[in-house]
Amino acid sequence: MSLDTRDTDPRPGTGPERHTRELVRLEQVSKRFGDRTVLDRLDFSVDAGKHVTLIGPSGSGKTTILRLLMTLAKPDEGTITVDGRTLYPAPEKQVREIRKNIGMVFQQFNLFPNMSVLRNITEAPVTVLGMSKDAAEERARELLELVGLSEHLDKRPGQLSGGQQQRVAIARALAMRPQVLLLDEVTSALDPELVAGVLDVLRDIARSTDITMLCVTHEMNFARDISDQVLMFDSGRVIEAGPPEKIFSDPEHDRTREFLSAVL
Ligand SMILES: Nc1ncnc2c1ncn2[C@@H]1O[C@H](COP(=O)(O)OP(=O)(O)O)[C@@H](O)[C@H]1O
Ligand SMILES: [Mg+2]
């Protein structure tokens, strides 16, 4: 199955650059709530096709980063670019265009309760991307197969387990063919026995597609498996970044060590 994410380099054959195109970039991004600074002149980028995981204590600003990228909140300062185009600050029309390239799966599945599983997946491609109903359904069926839910396409979300609902939410996000998929603790609201099935689907997607992933998770084994890079986040700053082998086995910072010994 083709999971084309429109993530092709506009300049094929231009050498090593090809592999390090920045897809998401935050520069000097600050976000305050009242007098509380949640993100403090944050810089980081995610290269196209890479899987980057944010780890760090609760309240350190991880969700806020994803919400800024989803344009569910606005920074107070700084710039955000996606694939070289400015998401913030930018005119509303441009924001809407860029926003189509970003998919997000939340801790709470946020499915449309009154729509079938199939319709949950086809709704946005039809209404936002203007896809034909038939094409959207064909794509939805492929995605339901990918997440192991082909038999459930006529059901309502309420008839599914939490793990199945979350897999629908993943399929729904992918249906928009986003360039980047944001995942915010997608297994945290699940009963423990349902976690593995969802993580397996995500591992499969990470392996079999070229989609860029920015993932917040407390599932450290999963993070170790899928990540190209892990960013340790504390008090609104990246305090340490590196490949998973380094961060999980030989972290530089005491704060990272403390955090890992608390969660591992
Ligand atoms: N809408 C909001 N209004 C006020 N404070 C908020 C809001 N969203 C997040 N915060 C605060 O910002 C901090 C970082 O939150 P968050 O990004 O959710 O952290 P994390 O995902 O790392 O747990 C927390 O102290 C949280 O209470
Ligand atoms: Mg959070």
CSV table of C-alpha atoms and ligand atoms in Angstrom, one decimal:
chain,number,residue,atom,x,y,z
A,1,MET,CA,0.0,0.0,0.0
A,2,SER,CA,1.2,3.5,-0.8
A,3,LEU,CA,1.4,5.8,2.2
A,4,ASP,CA,2.6,8.6,0.2
A,5,THR,CA,2.9,11.6,2.5
A,6,ARG,CA,3.8,14.1,-0.2
A,7,ASP,CA,7.1,14.3,1.5
A,8,THR,CA,9.2,14.3,-1.6
A,9,ASP,CA,12.3,16.5,-1.8
A,10,PRO,CA,11.7,19.4,-4.3
A,11,ARG,CA,15.4,19.1,-5.3
A,12,PRO,CA,16.1,15.4,-5.9
A,13,GLY,CA,19.7,14.4,-6.4
A,14,THR,CA,21.1,17.5,-4.7
A,15,GLY,CA,23.3,15.4,-2.4
A,16,PRO,CA,23.4,15.1,1.4
A,17,GLU,CA,21.0,18.0,1.8
A,18,ARG,CA,18.4,15.8,0.6
A,19,HIS,CA,18.5,13.8,3.9
A,20,THR,CA,18.6,16.7,6.2
A,21,ARG,CA,15.8,18.9,5.0
A,22,GLU,CA,14.2,20.6,8.1
A,23,LEU,CA,10.5,20.0,8.1
A,24,VAL,CA,9.6,21.6,11.4
A,25,ARG,CA,11.6,24.5,12.9
A,26,LEU,CA,11.0,26.4,16.1
A,27,GLU,CA,13.2,29.4,16.6
A,28,GLN,CA,13.3,31.4,19.9
A,29,VAL,CA,9.8,30.4,20.7
A,30,SER,CA,8.4,31.6,24.0
A,31,LYS,CA,5.0,30.9,25.4
A,32,ARG,CA,3.6,32.3,28.6
A,33,PHE,CA,0.4,31.7,30.5
A,34,GLY,CA,-0.1,34.7,32.7
A,35,ASP,CA,3.2,35.3,34.4
A,36,ARG,CA,4.3,31.8,33.9
A,37,THR,CA,6.8,31.2,31.1
A,38,VAL,CA,6.2,27.7,29.8
A,39,LEU,CA,8.5,27.8,26.8
A,40,ASP,CA,11.6,29.9,27.1
A,41,ARG,CA,13.2,30.9,23.7
A,42,LEU,CA,13.0,27.4,22.5
A,43,ASP,CA,14.9,26.3,19.4
A,44,PHE,CA,14.6,23.0,17.8
A,45,SER,CA,14.0,21.4,14.4
A,46,VAL,CA,12.8,18.1,13.1
A,47,ASP,CA,14.3,16.8,9.8
A,48,ALA,CA,12.0,15.3,7.1
A,49,GLY,CA,11.4,11.7,7.6
A,50,LYS,CA,12.8,11.5,11.1
A,51,HIS,CA,11.1,10.4,14.3
A,52,VAL,CA,11.8,12.7,17.2
A,53,THR,CA,10.6,12.0,20.7
A,54,LEU,CA,10.1,14.6,23.5
A,55,ILE,CA,10.5,13.3,27.0
A,56,GLY,CA,10.4,15.1,30.2
A,57,PRO,CA,8.5,15.7,33.4
A,58,SER,CA,4.8,16.6,33.5
A,59,GLY,CA,4.2,20.3,33.1
A,60,SER,CA,7.5,20.9,31.2
A,61,GLY,CA,5.7,22.2,28.1
A,62,LYS,CA,5.7,19.2,25.8
A,63,THR,CA,2.0,19.4,24.9
A,64,THR,CA,2.3,23.2,24.5
A,65,ILE,CA,4.8,22.6,21.7
A,66,LEU,CA,2.5,20.3,19.8
A,67,ARG,CA,-0.4,22.6,20.4
A,68,LEU,CA,1.6,25.5,18.9
A,69,LEU,CA,2.4,23.4,15.8
A,70,MET,CA,-1.3,22.4,15.5
A,71,THR,CA,-2.1,26.2,15.8
A,72,LEU,CA,-4.3,25.4,18.8
A,73,ALA,CA,-2.3,28.1,20.6
A,74,LYS,CA,0.0,30.9,19.5
A,75,PRO,CA,3.5,31.7,20.7
A,76,ASP,CA,4.2,35.0,22.4
A,77,GLU,CA,7.5,35.3,20.6
A,78,GLY,CA,9.5,33.5,18.0
A,79,THR,CA,8.9,31.9,14.6
A,80,ILE,CA,7.7,28.5,13.6
A,81,THR,CA,8.2,27.2,10.1
A,82,VAL,CA,7.0,24.0,8.4
A,83,ASP,CA,8.8,22.8,5.3
A,84,GLY,CA,10.3,26.2,4.8
A,85,ARG,CA,7.0,28.1,5.0
A,86,THR,CA,6.2,30.3,8.0
A,87,LEU,CA,3.4,29.0,10.2
A,88,TYR,CA,3.9,31.7,12.8
A,89,PRO,CA,3.6,34.6,12.4
A,90,ALA,CA,1.7,34.3,9.2
A,91,PRO,CA,-1.6,35.4,7.6
A,92,GLU,CA,-4.6,33.2,8.4
A,93,LYS,CA,-4.9,31.8,4.9
A,94,GLN,CA,-1.3,30.6,4.9
A,95,VAL,CA,-1.8,29.1,8.4
A,96,ARG,CA,-4.8,27.1,7.1
A,97,GLU,CA,-2.7,25.8,4.1
A,98,ILE,CA,0.3,24.7,6.2
A,99,ARG,CA,-1.9,23.3,8.9
A,100,LYS,CA,-3.2,20.7,6.4
A,101,ASN,CA,0.3,19.2,6.4
A,102,ILE,CA,0.2,18.5,10.1
A,103,GLY,CA,-1.7,15.7,11.8
A,104,MET,CA,-2.2,15.1,15.5
A,105,VAL,CA,-3.3,12.3,17.7
A,106,PHE,CA,-4.3,13.3,21.2
A,107,GLN,CA,-4.3,11.4,24.5
A,108,GLN,CA,-8.1,11.5,24.3
A,109,PHE,CA,-9.2,10.2,21.0
A,110,ASN,CA,-11.5,13.0,20.1
A,111,LEU,CA,-13.4,11.0,17.5
A,112,PHE,CA,-16.8,12.2,16.2
A,113,PRO,CA,-19.2,10.0,18.4
A,114,ASN,CA,-22.1,10.1,16.0
A,115,MET,CA,-20.2,9.1,12.9
A,116,SER,CA,-19.2,5.6,11.8
A,117,VAL,CA,-15.6,4.7,12.0
A,118,LEU,CA,-15.3,5.0,8.2
A,119,ARG,CA,-16.9,8.4,8.2
A,120,ASN,CA,-14.6,9.6,11.0
A,121,ILE,CA,-11.8,8.9,8.6
A,122,THR,CA,-13.3,10.3,5.4
A,123,GLU,CA,-14.9,13.4,6.8
A,124,ALA,CA,-11.8,15.8,6.7
A,125,PRO,CA,-10.4,14.5,3.4
A,126,VAL,CA,-13.7,15.2,1.8
A,127,THR,CA,-14.6,18.5,3.5
A,128,VAL,CA,-11.1,20.0,3.9
A,129,LEU,CA,-9.1,18.5,1.0
A,130,GLY,CA,-12.0,18.3,-1.4
A,131,MET,CA,-11.4,14.6,-2.1
A,132,SER,CA,-14.2,12.6,-3.7
A,133,LYS,CA,-16.2,10.4,-1.4
A,134,ASP,CA,-15.1,7.3,-3.2
A,135,ALA,CA,-11.4,8.1,-3.1
A,136,ALA,CA,-11.6,9.0,0.5
A,137,GLU,CA,-13.4,5.7,1.3
A,138,GLU,CA,-10.8,3.7,-0.6
A,139,ARG,CA,-8.0,5.4,1.3
A,140,ALA,CA,-9.9,4.9,4.6
A,141,ARG,CA,-10.3,1.2,4.0
A,142,GLU,CA,-6.5,0.9,3.3
A,143,LEU,CA,-5.8,2.8,6.5
A,144,LEU,CA,-8.2,0.7,8.6
A,145,GLU,CA,-6.4,-2.4,7.3
A,146,LEU,CA,-3.1,-0.8,8.4
A,147,VAL,CA,-4.4,-0.3,11.9
A,148,GLY,CA,-6.1,-3.7,12.0
A,149,LEU,CA,-9.7,-2.5,12.1
A,150,SER,CA,-11.1,-3.5,8.7
A,151,GLU,CA,-14.1,-5.3,10.3
A,152,HIS,CA,-15.2,-2.3,12.3
A,153,LEU,CA,-15.7,0.3,9.7
A,154,ASP,CA,-19.5,0.6,10.2
A,155,LYS,CA,-19.3,0.8,14.0
A,156,ARG,CA,-19.6,3.9,16.1
A,157,PRO,CA,-16.6,4.9,18.2
A,158,GLY,CA,-18.6,4.0,21.4
A,159,GLN,CA,-18.8,0.4,20.3
A,160,LEU,CA,-15.0,0.1,20.2
A,161,SER,CA,-12.4,-0.3,23.0
A,162,GLY,CA,-10.2,2.6,23.8
A,163,GLY,CA,-7.3,1.0,22.0
A,164,GLN,CA,-9.4,0.5,18.9
A,165,GLN,CA,-10.6,4.1,19.1
A,166,GLN,CA,-7.1,5.3,19.3
A,167,ARG,CA,-6.2,3.3,16.2
A,168,VAL,CA,-9.1,4.9,14.4
A,169,ALA,CA,-7.7,8.3,15.5
A,170,ILE,CA,-4.3,7.4,14.0
A,171,ALA,CA,-6.0,6.3,10.7
A,172,ARG,CA,-8.0,9.5,10.7
A,173,ALA,CA,-4.8,11.6,11.1
A,174,LEU,CA,-3.0,9.7,8.3
A,175,ALA,CA,-6.0,10.1,6.0
A,176,MET,CA,-5.0,13.7,5.5
A,177,ARG,CA,-1.6,12.7,4.2
A,178,PRO,CA,0.2,14.9,6.7
A,179,GLN,CA,3.9,15.5,6.3
A,180,VAL,CA,4.3,15.4,10.0
A,181,LEU,CA,2.4,13.4,12.6
A,182,LEU,CA,2.2,14.8,16.1
A,183,LEU,CA,1.5,12.2,18.8
A,184,ASP,CA,0.8,13.4,22.4
A,185,GLU,CA,0.9,10.5,24.9
A,186,VAL,CA,-1.4,8.6,22.8
A,187,THR,CA,-1.5,5.6,25.1
A,188,SER,CA,-1.8,7.4,28.4
A,189,ALA,CA,-5.6,7.2,28.6
A,190,LEU,CA,-5.7,3.5,27.7
A,191,ASP,CA,-6.1,0.4,29.9
A,192,PRO,CA,-2.7,-1.3,30.2
A,193,GLU,CA,-3.7,-4.3,28.2
A,194,LEU,CA,-4.6,-2.1,25.2
A,195,VAL,CA,-1.3,-0.1,25.1
A,196,ALA,CA,0.8,-2.7,23.2
A,197,GLY,CA,-1.6,-2.9,20.2
A,198,VAL,CA,-1.5,0.9,19.7
A,199,LEU,CA,2.3,1.0,20.0
A,200,ASP,CA,2.6,-1.8,17.5
A,201,VAL,CA,0.6,0.1,15.0
A,202,LEU,CA,2.8,3.1,15.5
A,203,ARG,CA,6.0,1.1,15.2
A,204,ASP,CA,4.6,-0.3,11.9
A,205,ILE,CA,3.8,3.2,10.6
A,206,ALA,CA,7.3,4.4,11.6
A,207,ARG,CA,8.9,1.5,9.8
A,208,SER,CA,6.8,1.4,6.7
A,209,THR,CA,6.2,5.0,5.8
A,210,ASP,CA,8.3,8.1,5.3
A,211,ILE,CA,6.2,10.2,7.6
A,212,THR,CA,7.9,12.6,10.0
A,213,MET,CA,6.9,12.0,13.6
A,214,LEU,CA,7.1,14.2,16.6
A,215,CYS,CA,6.1,12.2,19.6
A,216,VAL,CA,5.6,12.9,23.3
A,217,THR,CA,5.6,9.6,25.2
A,218,HIS,CA,6.3,8.1,28.6
A,219,GLU,CA,6.7,4.7,26.9
A,220,MET,CA,10.5,4.6,27.0
A,221,ASN,CA,10.9,1.2,25.2
A,222,PHE,CA,8.7,2.5,22.4
A,223,ALA,CA,10.7,5.7,22.3
A,224,ARG,CA,14.0,3.7,22.1
A,225,ASP,CA,12.6,1.6,19.2
A,226,ILE,CA,11.3,4.3,16.9
A,227,SER,CA,13.3,7.4,17.6
A,228,ASP,CA,16.1,8.9,15.6
A,229,GLN,CA,16.5,11.5,18.2
A,230,VAL,CA,15.3,12.0,21.8
A,231,LEU,CA,14.9,15.5,23.3
A,232,MET,CA,14.9,15.7,27.1
A,233,PHE,CA,12.7,18.6,28.0
A,234,ASP,CA,12.7,20.4,31.3
A,235,SER,CA,11.1,23.7,32.3
A,236,GLY,CA,10.4,24.8,28.8
A,237,ARG,CA,13.9,24.1,27.4
A,238,VAL,CA,15.6,21.2,25.7
A,239,ILE,CA,18.3,20.3,28.2
A,240,GLU,CA,19.7,17.3,26.3
A,241,ALA,CA,19.3,15.8,22.8
A,242,GLY,CA,20.7,12.8,21.1
A,243,PRO,CA,20.1,9.3,19.7
A,244,PRO,CA,18.1,7.0,22.0
A,245,GLU,CA,21.1,4.8,22.7
A,246,LYS,CA,22.9,7.8,24.2
A,247,ILE,CA,20.0,9.4,26.1
A,248,PHE,CA,18.7,6.2,27.6
A,249,SER,CA,22.1,4.5,28.4
A,250,ASP,CA,24.5,7.4,29.0
A,251,PRO,CA,22.7,10.7,29.6
A,252,GLU,CA,24.9,13.8,30.3
A,253,HIS,CA,22.6,15.6,32.6
A,254,ASP,CA,21.7,14.7,36.2
A,255,ARG,CA,18.2,15.9,35.5
A,256,THR,CA,17.8,13.4,32.6
A,257,ARG,CA,19.2,10.6,34.8
A,258,GLU,CA,16.7,11.4,37.6
A,259,PHE,CA,13.8,11.6,35.2
A,260,LEU,CA,14.7,8.3,33.5
A,261,SER,CA,15.2,6.5,36.8
A,262,ALA,CA,11.7,7.7,37.8
A,263,VAL,CA,10.0,6.4,34.7
A,264,LEU,CA,12.0,3.4,33.6
B,1,LIG,N1,-4.2,26.9,28.5
B,1,LIG,C1,-3.4,27.0,29.5
B,1,LIG,N2,-3.6,27.9,30.4
B,1,LIG,C2,-2.8,28.1,31.5
B,1,LIG,N3,-1.8,27.3,31.7
B,1,LIG,C3,-1.5,26.3,30.9
B,1,LIG,C4,-2.3,26.1,29.7
B,1,LIG,N4,-1.8,25.1,29.0
B,1,LIG,C5,-0.7,24.6,29.7
B,1,LIG,N5,-0.6,25.4,30.8
B,1,LIG,C6,0.5,25.2,31.8
B,1,LIG,O1,1.7,25.1,31.0
B,1,LIG,C7,2.6,24.2,31.6
B,1,LIG,C8,3.1,23.2,30.6
B,1,LIG,O2,2.0,22.4,30.2
B,1,LIG,P1,2.1,21.3,29.1
B,1,LIG,O3,2.6,21.8,27.9
B,1,LIG,O4,0.7,20.6,29.1
B,1,LIG,O5,3.1,20.3,29.8
B,1,LIG,P2,3.4,18.8,29.5
B,1,LIG,O6,2.7,18.3,28.3
B,1,LIG,O7,4.9,18.7,29.4
B,1,LIG,O8,3.0,18.0,30.8
B,1,LIG,C9,1.9,23.6,32.8
B,1,LIG,O9,2.3,24.2,34.0
B,1,LIG,C10,0.4,23.9,32.5
B,1,LIG,O10,-0.3,24.0,33.7
B,2,MG,MG,1.3,16.9,28.0
